[in-house]
CSV table of C-alpha atoms in Angstrom, one decimal:
chain,number,residue,atom,x,y,z
A,1,MET,CA,-2.9,-12.9,-6.8
A,2,ASP,CA,-5.9,-13.6,-9.0
A,3,VAL,CA,-8.3,-16.3,-7.9
A,4,SER,CA,-10.9,-15.8,-10.6
A,5,ARG,CA,-9.4,-17.3,-13.8
A,6,GLY,CA,-12.0,-19.9,-15.5
A,7,ALA,CA,-14.8,-18.5,-13.6
A,8,SER,CA,-17.7,-16.1,-14.9
A,9,HIS,CA,-17.7,-12.7,-13.5
A,10,ALA,CA,-21.0,-13.7,-11.4
A,11,GLU,CA,-19.0,-16.5,-9.7
A,12,ALA,CA,-15.4,-14.9,-9.8
A,13,ALA,CA,-14.1,-13.3,-6.5
A,14,PRO,CA,-12.3,-9.9,-6.6
A,15,SER,CA,-8.7,-10.2,-7.6
A,16,THR,CA,-6.3,-9.1,-4.9
A,17,GLY,CA,-3.7,-7.7,-7.4
A,18,THR,CA,-2.1,-4.8,-5.6
A,19,THR,CA,1.1,-2.5,-5.2
A,20,ILE,CA,2.0,-1.2,-1.4
A,21,VAL,CA,5.1,0.9,-1.1
A,22,ALA,CA,6.6,2.6,2.1
A,23,CYS,CA,9.9,4.1,3.5
A,24,THR,CA,11.2,5.9,6.2
A,25,TYR,CA,12.7,9.3,5.9
A,26,LYS,CA,14.6,11.9,8.4
A,27,GLY,CA,11.7,12.8,10.4
A,28,GLY,CA,8.8,10.2,9.7
A,29,VAL,CA,7.5,7.8,7.3
A,30,VAL,CA,5.5,7.7,3.9
A,31,PHE,CA,3.6,5.0,2.4
A,32,GLY,CA,0.8,4.5,-0.5
A,33,ALA,CA,-0.9,2.1,-2.4
A,34,ASP,CA,-2.6,1.8,-5.8
A,35,GLY,CA,-6.7,1.8,-5.9
A,36,ARG,CA,-7.6,-1.1,-8.9
A,37,VAL,CA,-9.7,-4.0,-7.9
A,38,SER,CA,-10.9,-6.3,-10.6
A,39,ILE,CA,-13.0,-9.5,-11.2
A,40,GLY,CA,-11.4,-11.6,-14.1
A,41,ASN,CA,-10.6,-9.0,-16.9
A,42,TYR,CA,-13.4,-6.6,-15.4
A,43,ILE,CA,-11.9,-3.5,-13.2
A,44,MET,CA,-14.8,-3.0,-10.5
A,45,ASN,CA,-13.0,-0.3,-8.7
A,46,ARG,CA,-10.4,2.1,-9.5
A,47,ALA,CA,-10.2,4.1,-6.5
A,48,SER,CA,-10.2,1.4,-3.6
A,49,ASN,CA,-8.6,2.3,-0.5
A,50,LYS,CA,-6.2,-0.5,0.6
A,51,ILE,CA,-4.7,1.2,3.8
A,52,ALA,CA,-6.4,0.6,7.0
A,53,PRO,CA,-6.2,2.8,10.0
A,54,LEU,CA,-5.2,0.8,13.0
A,55,SER,CA,-5.2,3.8,15.3
A,56,ASP,CA,-4.7,7.6,14.8
A,57,TYR,CA,-1.0,7.3,13.9
A,58,ILE,CA,-0.7,3.8,13.0
A,59,PHE,CA,-1.9,2.3,9.5
A,60,LEU,CA,-1.8,-1.1,7.7
A,61,CYS,CA,-1.1,-1.2,4.0
A,62,ARG,CA,-3.1,-4.4,2.8
A,63,SER,CA,-2.3,-6.9,0.1
A,64,GLY,CA,-3.3,-10.6,-0.5
A,65,SER,CA,-6.9,-11.9,0.2
A,66,ALA,CA,-9.0,-8.7,1.0
A,67,PRO,CA,-11.4,-10.3,3.7
A,68,ASP,CA,-8.4,-11.9,5.3
A,69,THR,CA,-6.5,-8.7,5.7
A,70,GLN,CA,-9.9,-7.0,6.5
A,71,ILE,CA,-10.4,-9.2,9.7
A,72,ILE,CA,-6.8,-8.8,11.0
A,73,SER,CA,-7.1,-4.9,10.9
A,74,ASP,CA,-10.6,-5.0,12.6
A,75,ASN,CA,-9.5,-7.1,15.2
A,76,VAL,CA,-5.9,-5.1,15.7
A,77,ARG,CA,-7.8,-1.9,15.6
A,78,HIS,CA,-10.0,-3.1,18.3
A,79,TYR,CA,-7.1,-4.5,20.6
A,80,LEU,CA,-5.1,-1.3,20.2
A,81,HIS,CA,-8.4,0.8,21.3
A,82,GLN,CA,-8.5,-1.4,24.3
A,83,ALA,CA,-5.0,-0.9,25.3
A,84,SER,CA,-5.3,3.0,24.8
A,85,ALA,CA,-8.5,2.9,26.9
A,86,GLU,CA,-6.6,1.1,29.9
A,87,SER,CA,-3.3,2.8,29.5
A,88,GLY,CA,-4.4,6.3,28.7
A,89,GLU,CA,-1.8,6.7,25.9
A,90,GLU,CA,-1.4,6.0,22.2
A,91,PRO,CA,-0.2,2.7,21.2
A,92,SER,CA,3.2,2.0,20.0
A,93,VAL,CA,4.0,1.1,16.3
A,94,LEU,CA,5.7,-2.0,17.6
A,95,MET,CA,2.7,-3.1,19.7
A,96,ALA,CA,0.5,-2.9,16.4
A,97,ALA,CA,3.0,-4.8,14.3
A,98,ASN,CA,3.5,-7.6,17.0
A,99,LEU,CA,-0.4,-8.0,17.1
A,100,VAL,CA,-0.6,-8.1,13.2
A,101,ARG,CA,2.1,-10.6,13.2
A,102,LEU,CA,0.5,-12.9,16.1
A,103,LEU,CA,-2.7,-12.8,14.1
A,104,ASN,CA,-1.0,-13.8,10.9
A,105,TYR,CA,1.1,-16.4,12.4
A,106,ASN,CA,-1.4,-18.2,14.6
A,107,ASN,CA,-3.7,-18.3,11.5
A,108,LYS,CA,-1.2,-19.2,8.9
A,109,ASP,CA,-2.9,-22.2,7.6
A,110,HIS,CA,-6.2,-20.2,7.1
A,111,LEU,CA,-5.2,-16.4,6.1
A,112,VAL,CA,-3.1,-15.1,3.0
A,113,GLY,CA,-2.0,-11.9,3.7
A,114,ALA,CA,1.1,-9.7,2.9
A,115,MET,CA,1.1,-6.5,5.0
A,116,LEU,CA,3.0,-3.4,6.1
A,117,VAL,CA,2.6,-1.8,9.4
A,118,VAL,CA,3.4,1.7,9.3
A,119,GLY,CA,3.0,4.4,12.0
A,120,TRP,CA,4.7,7.1,14.1
A,121,ASP,CA,5.0,7.1,17.8
A,122,LYS,CA,6.9,9.4,20.5
A,123,HIS,CA,9.1,6.6,21.5
A,124,ALA,CA,10.7,5.9,18.0
A,125,GLY,CA,9.1,8.4,15.3
A,126,GLY,CA,8.3,6.9,12.1
A,127,GLN,CA,8.6,3.1,11.7
A,128,LEU,CA,8.0,0.4,9.1
A,129,TYR,CA,7.4,-3.1,9.8
A,130,GLY,CA,6.8,-5.8,7.2
A,131,VAL,CA,4.5,-8.7,7.8
A,132,PRO,CA,4.6,-11.3,4.8
A,133,ILE,CA,2.4,-14.2,4.5
A,134,SER,CA,2.8,-16.7,7.6
A,135,GLY,CA,3.6,-14.0,9.9
A,136,THR,CA,7.4,-13.0,9.8
A,137,LEU,CA,7.8,-9.6,11.3
A,138,ALA,CA,10.6,-7.3,10.1
A,139,LYS,CA,11.7,-3.8,10.7
A,140,GLU,CA,12.6,-2.2,7.4
A,141,LYS,CA,13.6,1.1,6.1
A,142,TRP,CA,11.7,0.6,2.8
A,143,ALA,CA,9.5,-2.2,1.9
A,144,ILE,CA,7.0,-3.3,-0.9
A,145,ASP,CA,4.7,-5.9,-1.7
A,146,GLY,CA,1.9,-7.1,-3.8
A,147,SER,CA,1.6,-8.4,-7.3
A,148,GLY,CA,3.3,-5.0,-8.6
A,149,SER,CA,6.2,-5.2,-6.4
A,150,SER,CA,8.0,-7.8,-8.6
A,151,TYR,CA,8.5,-5.0,-11.1
A,152,ILE,CA,9.9,-2.1,-9.1
A,153,TRP,CA,12.6,-4.0,-6.9
A,154,GLY,CA,15.4,-2.5,-8.9
A,155,TYR,CA,13.8,1.0,-8.9
A,156,CYS,CA,13.5,0.9,-5.2
A,157,ASP,CA,16.8,-0.7,-4.3
A,158,SER,CA,18.7,2.0,-6.5
A,159,GLU,CA,16.8,5.4,-5.9
A,160,PHE,CA,16.2,4.8,-2.0
A,161,LYS,CA,18.7,7.1,-0.1
A,162,GLU,CA,19.5,7.2,3.9
A,163,ASP,CA,17.8,10.1,5.6
A,164,MET,CA,16.0,11.5,2.6
A,165,THR,CA,13.8,14.7,2.9
A,166,ARG,CA,10.0,14.6,3.0
A,167,ALA,CA,9.8,15.8,-0.3
A,168,GLU,CA,12.3,13.0,-1.6
A,169,ALA,CA,10.5,10.2,0.3
A,170,GLU,CA,7.1,11.1,-1.0
A,171,ASN,CA,8.4,11.5,-4.7
A,172,TRP,CA,10.1,8.0,-4.2
A,173,VAL,CA,6.9,6.4,-3.0
A,174,LYS,CA,4.8,8.1,-5.8
A,175,GLU,CA,7.1,6.8,-8.5
A,176,ALA,CA,7.4,3.4,-7.3
A,177,LEU,CA,3.8,3.1,-7.3
A,178,ALA,CA,3.4,4.8,-10.8
A,179,LEU,CA,6.1,2.4,-12.4
A,180,ALA,CA,4.3,-0.6,-10.8
A,181,MET,CA,1.0,0.3,-12.2
A,182,THR,CA,2.4,1.0,-15.4
A,183,ARG,CA,3.5,-2.9,-15.9
A,184,ASP,CA,1.3,-4.8,-13.4
A,185,ALA,CA,-2.1,-5.3,-15.1
A,186,SER,CA,-3.5,-6.0,-11.6
A,187,SER,CA,-2.5,-2.5,-10.2
A,188,GLY,CA,-3.7,0.8,-11.3
A,189,GLY,CA,-6.3,3.3,-11.1
A,190,THR,CA,-5.6,6.0,-8.2
A,191,ILE,CA,-2.6,6.5,-5.5
A,192,ARG,CA,-3.4,7.2,-2.0
A,193,MET,CA,-0.4,8.3,0.1
A,194,TYR,CA,0.0,9.2,3.6
A,195,THR,CA,2.9,11.1,5.4
A,196,LEU,CA,3.5,10.6,9.3
A,197,ASP,CA,5.8,12.8,11.1
A,198,ASP,CA,5.7,14.8,14.9
A,199,ALA,CA,3.2,17.3,13.0
A,200,GLY,CA,0.5,14.6,12.4
A,201,VAL,CA,-0.9,12.6,9.4
A,202,HIS,CA,-0.8,14.1,5.8
A,203,TYR,CA,-3.1,12.6,3.3
A,204,THR,CA,-2.5,13.0,-0.7
A,205,TYR,CA,-4.8,11.5,-3.2
A,206,ILE,CA,-3.7,11.4,-6.9
A,207,PRO,CA,-6.5,10.7,-9.2
A,208,GLY,CA,-5.5,8.4,-12.4
A,209,ASP,CA,-5.2,11.2,-14.8
A,210,GLN,CA,-2.4,12.7,-12.5
A,211,VAL,CA,-0.4,9.7,-11.9
A,212,PRO,CA,3.0,10.1,-13.5
A,213,GLN,CA,3.4,8.4,-17.0
A,214,PHE,CA,6.7,7.0,-18.3
A,215,MET,CA,8.3,6.6,-21.8
A,216,GLY,CA,6.0,4.0,-23.7
A,217,ASP,CA,2.6,4.7,-21.8
A,218,LEU,CA,-0.6,5.7,-23.4
A,219,PRO,CA,-2.2,8.9,-22.3
A,220,PHE,CA,-4.7,9.1,-20.0
A,221,PRO,CA,-8.2,9.4,-21.8
A,222,THR,CA,-9.2,13.1,-21.6
A,223,GLY,CA,-12.8,13.8,-23.2
A,224,GLY,CA,-13.6,12.6,-27.0
A,225,PRO,CA,-14.1,9.0,-28.1
A,226,VAL,CA,-11.8,6.9,-26.1
A,227,GLY,CA,-11.1,4.6,-29.0
A,228,ALA,CA,-9.7,7.5,-31.0
A,229,VAL,CA,-7.4,8.6,-28.2
A,230,LEU,CA,-6.3,5.2,-27.7
A,231,GLY,CA,-6.0,4.5,-31.3
A,232,SER,CA,-3.6,7.3,-32.1
A,233,ALA,CA,-1.3,6.6,-29.1
A,234,GLY,CA,-1.5,3.0,-29.7
A,235,ARG,CA,0.9,3.3,-32.7
A,236,GLU,CA,3.6,4.3,-30.3
A,237,GLY,CA,3.3,1.3,-28.2
A,238,GLY,CA,2.8,1.0,-24.3
A,239,MET,CA,0.4,0.2,-21.6
A,240,VAL,CA,-2.4,2.0,-20.1
A,241,ILE,CA,-2.2,3.4,-16.4
A,242,GLY,CA,-5.3,3.2,-14.6
């Protein structure tokens, strides 16, 4: 969602265009997001972190209004810390998802946030919950959201498989994000990915020049005059990642 059209860069708010992707696999869960933040046509950040930790093993993938989803993540993290201090145990993923849903639903007239609650706990292993705008809660095997998600529904639906291996799930998330970044002007930059399983949290950062490219894409500029690189590639058509 771009709220900045018609306004100057000095007056405009950052665009909330995003792609967030997550899926479960046999033994855990994988999730990721792109890194682009823009104001109008100006890309102000290519490496923004759109994934907020709620506890050591629970994370919130954020799309929608950046300040709205940030205040939700801050409050839920505070509540989970309190619950953990009182019980002496790590909070469950379902508890975190219900807190996100409660805050989102009770403030549905004021907040605009579509989020994914992703985590691992000893009770149910890797789990994924979708919390779209207005506060519905749905447990999913895979989920996508953000402005780039409309471009990759077909890919995600056809390529997702039950009980994928960790490598297959990570590749599924990476390719889905790269495809969305290819077509959605509000998604781009870098990719941040997390894998959660019984061994812990595994983080992967993919710089813009290492994001997978597809037929018709312009190559990532690598030294020399950028105009010359883009000029020679532009004759073949395509779009820029990053």
